[in-house]
């Protein structure tokens, strides 16, 4: 039975449980719901919850664990002799899985008996079924694949039986507890509360997953490639035949340069826009301009990327870079920085606007009373009071800029170099994560794994910036009340 | 006081230089502010109009409309009309058929095609057209032997010529098209054999190879994105609401709660590409879920959208006045009943608004999807859910990226057109959120 169908079946048992449990409670109270401890629906809910939740959790766990266990068992039967030159255990295992899938397809098409197929002709038969294999199937691999299929089928059957049994057991247990004195509401509410707690730990699990996967693969990378080189080398030159230089500095330089230019655009524009909207603009101007600026934050980054690629890049090249003799590439640090700056304007302006509005009116009135003009008030009273918040906003924008991917992928170029000319194409950490992980590459090579080290660097950087931003905002915030 | 210069008596209406300077500074400052707002709005306008201007063309396409005689001798020699037998005729056979049909049509209308072989004339038709004709015939074998009106895509270069991408000069240097072909295309257009018209294939059709931009469509990508949104909705909404209810209504102030809070704030700020790495490492490599499937994409986007939904839901829950809770508790409801029977329904409009905005964000997200293999070239529509969730599919924003990576400039137009489709979806979702908010939001 497929997992989806199984889940549906469990839900059906639960639904039946609700109806039957409710009926049972009422009949136990001989039709008088006043003699029940809880409302009749709660008795039904208790049966439904016990029938559905443990079984579904078990099903999810089984689905994750079964392939791992089978891989381990089948992998143990493959001897080093079965692994061709230049291949690895994991590649052979993926072949085994492909063949097993192919055998499923053949079986579904009505092949007589898949176990009796001849390994020698299997490749062409699988190709007919739409599964392409790199080389002919060795008998040992074929055996492993049939073994894999047998185990998978056995596992699936065991799963079906176990899940249905668990669901039925939950049903029976909850059902047997139904008496008029049974405190069904308390049980159900405790159960639901446990579910709520479970849901809220997903956030923790996600962070844990991110950190673990990054750290695990990064240590794997550093076993294949010296960490000193990664952190100290000034060249980035991946070779897919090995012997690459994977120094992070050119990428960091590109990232910081692009982010710097982006902030150079976004910070002044964002802060001035916030000041204007908060202090000068009339109600009508504010009501139209503020949402318009915020649309900029809602536009997907791929749109900015395309804008950089087809409009800004060629324009900068034709009207600035080429006449000035600074370069002839349409993707450049300047292109990416400028477009990213536009994207960041609302991040700076919205937050700054809120913070400026939070400065109490009394401070403005005091300043005006001493004869200051409006701009003097803004510069000498409001901005100093709002500064921590604004710095926080700028740091958050910086963290966005460093982690931004699509704009730099489409606007900044792919050449890893350290140059001061902003019209030169450079590359960033995020661009290289994408390019190292999207090609058809072997997963165990340092050229691929370096992406995880880059990802960890990125994660640490942005996390640091965010924590710093929160710290500054909290520490230097003036309390006005 | 004696040393002080005698006060100059002057009118208050005449400003001294210092006041003038201060007033000028004031004016300048104000102007800077206005300029900043103006820059932002201008950038928005330029951004949208450049994409719109580039992309509108993608919705219209050049077609060759002609009568095609479906010759039984070519398509179904056995005469059995059995699709299995007729499958033996490949697209090459159909291509020849189209070529002869177009040449016949030209001869019939009396156009001279001096200097061009029949093959050159046939090259005006897209290489994708034979496959479409073949699909149509195989779907309805009884068409064989009849003459049907067939609307074939014109070659991408011809289409580019009518849209101003290709000129007679550039054709001289282009090995894919000759100036003669372009001139012939002009004549055909004047004669009504070629026409520019709305192209539903762009929205509903599958992607096409790098050499056939005219046939590339967004159907698979839109379907893939829709599947992912379904998954995000089905997972992120319940998870987000459950988390928010717990944190807002039940959680005691302790270390564990603090940890959850910090984690949510943190996840909201993690760069999206890191979620892609998570998806690759955990969902694909560890759990063995299929690559480039909407399932993995949906899971990754769910994790990304959760913080947005949680923040919006908590704000909505907080906005429900305590008096309502007190009233419910006062007449004997349990805490759980209060939350589920009173607080949650009242907070629902706010929650839905936040969810729609979160979904819109997820719909436009590209970077994490690149890492989980959604860049793969996919022509097959995924099957209907739930099996279809595991089939390879594309996603709308990733399709835009894919188009921009191809050499033919016709794909730039396609990418911009795809952005327009994406933006229409986003606009619709945001409008829905605004309407929901306007209609149902209550101020207490």
Coordinates of C-alpha atoms in Angstrom, one line a residue, chain A residues 42 64 68 185 189 192-193 196-197 199-204 206-207 209-210 213-214 265 269 272-273 275-277 280 289 292-293 295-296 299-300 302-304 306-307 309-311 342 345 371-376 378-379 400 403 405-406 409-410 430 433-434 437-438 443 451-452 455 458-459 462-463 466, chain B residues 22-23 25-26 29-30 32-34 36-37 39-41 43-44 46-48 50-51 54 239 242-243 245-246 250 256 259-260 263-264 266-271 273-275 277-278 280-282 285-287 303 306 334 336-337 340-341 364 366-367 370-371 375 397 400-401 404 412 415-416 419 422-423 426:
Chain A
X42 CA -14.7 14.8 23.5
X64 CA 12.6 8.1 6.8
X68 CA 18.5 4.1 5.3
X185 CA -11.9 16.6 27.9
X189 CA -6.7 18.9 25.9
X192 CA -3.7 18.7 21.8
X193 CA -1.3 20.7 24.0
X196 CA 1.1 22.3 19.9
X197 CA 4.4 21.9 21.7
X199 CA 4.6 21.9 16.3
X200 CA 6.5 24.7 17.9
X201 CA 9.6 22.7 18.1
X202 CA 9.7 22.5 14.3
X203 CA 11.5 25.8 14.4
X204 CA 14.2 24.4 16.6
X206 CA 14.9 23.4 11.4
X207 CA 17.7 25.4 12.9
X209 CA 18.9 20.7 10.7
X210 CA 20.6 23.7 9.1
X213 CA 24.0 19.6 7.9
X214 CA 26.3 22.5 7.4
X265 CA 22.7 53.3 -2.5
X269 CA 18.1 56.9 0.0
X272 CA 16.2 60.4 3.6
X273 CA 13.0 58.8 2.4
X275 CA 12.8 61.3 7.2
X276 CA 10.8 62.9 4.4
X277 CA 7.9 60.5 4.9
X280 CA 7.7 66.4 6.0
X289 CA 4.5 56.9 -1.3
X292 CA 4.8 52.2 -3.3
X293 CA 8.2 51.9 -1.6
X295 CA 6.1 47.1 -3.1
X296 CA 9.9 47.1 -3.7
X299 CA 9.0 42.0 -5.6
X300 CA 10.7 38.6 -5.9
X302 CA 14.4 37.0 -9.6
X303 CA 12.7 40.1 -11.0
X304 CA 15.5 42.3 -9.8
X306 CA 16.3 40.0 -14.6
X307 CA 16.2 43.8 -14.3
X309 CA 20.6 41.4 -16.6
X310 CA 18.6 43.0 -19.3
X311 CA 18.3 46.7 -18.3
X342 CA 17.1 49.5 -4.9
X345 CA 15.6 50.8 0.1
X371 CA 14.2 78.3 17.5
X372 CA 15.6 75.4 15.5
X373 CA 14.4 74.8 12.0
X374 CA 12.8 71.6 11.0
X375 CA 15.9 70.2 9.4
X376 CA 18.0 71.2 12.4
X378 CA 15.9 66.3 12.5
X379 CA 19.6 66.4 12.4
X400 CA 20.1 40.7 3.5
X403 CA 22.8 36.5 1.7
X405 CA 21.5 35.2 -4.3
X406 CA 19.5 35.8 -7.5
X409 CA 23.9 35.3 -9.9
X410 CA 22.4 37.2 -12.7
X430 CA 26.2 32.8 -2.9
X433 CA 27.2 28.0 -3.7
X434 CA 24.7 27.8 -6.6
X437 CA 25.8 22.6 -6.3
X438 CA 23.8 22.8 -9.5
X443 CA 28.8 14.5 -4.3
X451 CA 29.6 24.8 -1.1
X452 CA 28.7 23.7 2.4
X455 CA 27.1 28.1 3.3
X458 CA 27.4 32.8 5.1
X459 CA 25.2 31.5 7.9
X462 CA 24.4 36.8 8.7
X463 CA 23.7 35.3 12.1
X466 CA 21.5 39.9 13.1
Chain B
X22 CA 19.5 78.3 7.5
X23 CA 16.4 78.5 5.4
X25 CA 19.7 74.4 4.3
X26 CA 16.2 73.6 5.3
X29 CA 17.3 69.0 3.3
X30 CA 13.7 68.8 2.3
X32 CA 17.0 65.6 -0.5
X33 CA 14.2 63.8 1.2
X34 CA 11.9 64.3 -1.7
X36 CA 15.1 60.0 -2.1
X37 CA 11.4 59.2 -2.2
X39 CA 14.3 57.8 -6.6
X40 CA 12.6 54.9 -4.9
X41 CA 9.4 55.4 -6.8
X43 CA 13.2 52.8 -9.6
X44 CA 10.0 50.9 -9.1
X46 CA 11.5 51.7 -14.3
X47 CA 11.8 48.2 -13.0
X48 CA 8.2 47.3 -13.7
X50 CA 11.2 47.6 -18.4
X51 CA 10.0 44.0 -17.5
X54 CA 10.2 43.3 -22.7
X239 CA 2.2 24.2 11.9
X242 CA -0.2 25.6 16.2
X243 CA 3.2 27.2 17.1
X245 CA -1.2 29.4 19.7
X246 CA 1.2 27.6 21.9
X250 CA 0.0 28.4 26.7
X256 CA 12.5 26.4 26.2
X259 CA 14.8 29.1 22.7
X260 CA 11.8 28.7 20.4
X263 CA 14.9 30.3 16.7
X264 CA 11.9 31.8 15.0
X266 CA 16.6 33.8 13.6
X267 CA 15.0 31.7 10.9
X268 CA 13.3 34.8 9.6
X269 CA 16.7 36.3 8.9
X270 CA 18.6 33.2 7.5
X271 CA 19.4 33.8 3.8
X273 CA 19.9 29.9 -0.1
X274 CA 20.8 28.3 3.2
X275 CA 17.4 26.7 3.2
X277 CA 21.4 23.7 1.3
X278 CA 19.3 22.3 4.1
X280 CA 19.7 19.2 -0.4
X281 CA 21.5 17.8 2.6
X282 CA 18.5 16.6 4.7
X285 CA 20.7 13.2 0.5
X286 CA 19.6 12.0 3.9
X287 CA 15.9 11.2 3.5
X303 CA 10.3 26.0 6.5
X306 CA 6.9 29.4 8.7
X334 CA -11.6 25.6 29.5
X336 CA -8.4 25.2 25.2
X337 CA -12.0 25.8 24.5
X340 CA -10.3 27.2 19.8
X341 CA -13.8 28.5 20.0
X364 CA 8.7 34.2 -5.8
X366 CA 14.2 31.1 -6.5
X367 CA 17.5 30.5 -4.8
X370 CA 18.1 26.0 -7.7
X371 CA 19.9 23.8 -5.2
X375 CA 16.8 23.8 -12.7
X397 CA 10.8 31.7 -10.9
X400 CA 12.7 32.5 -15.5
X401 CA 16.2 31.8 -14.4
X404 CA 18.0 33.7 -19.0
X412 CA 14.9 37.1 -22.8
X415 CA 11.8 35.3 -19.3
X416 CA 10.2 38.7 -19.0
X419 CA 7.9 37.4 -14.9
X422 CA 4.5 35.5 -11.9
X423 CA 3.7 39.1 -11.0
X426 CA 1.5 37.8 -6.8

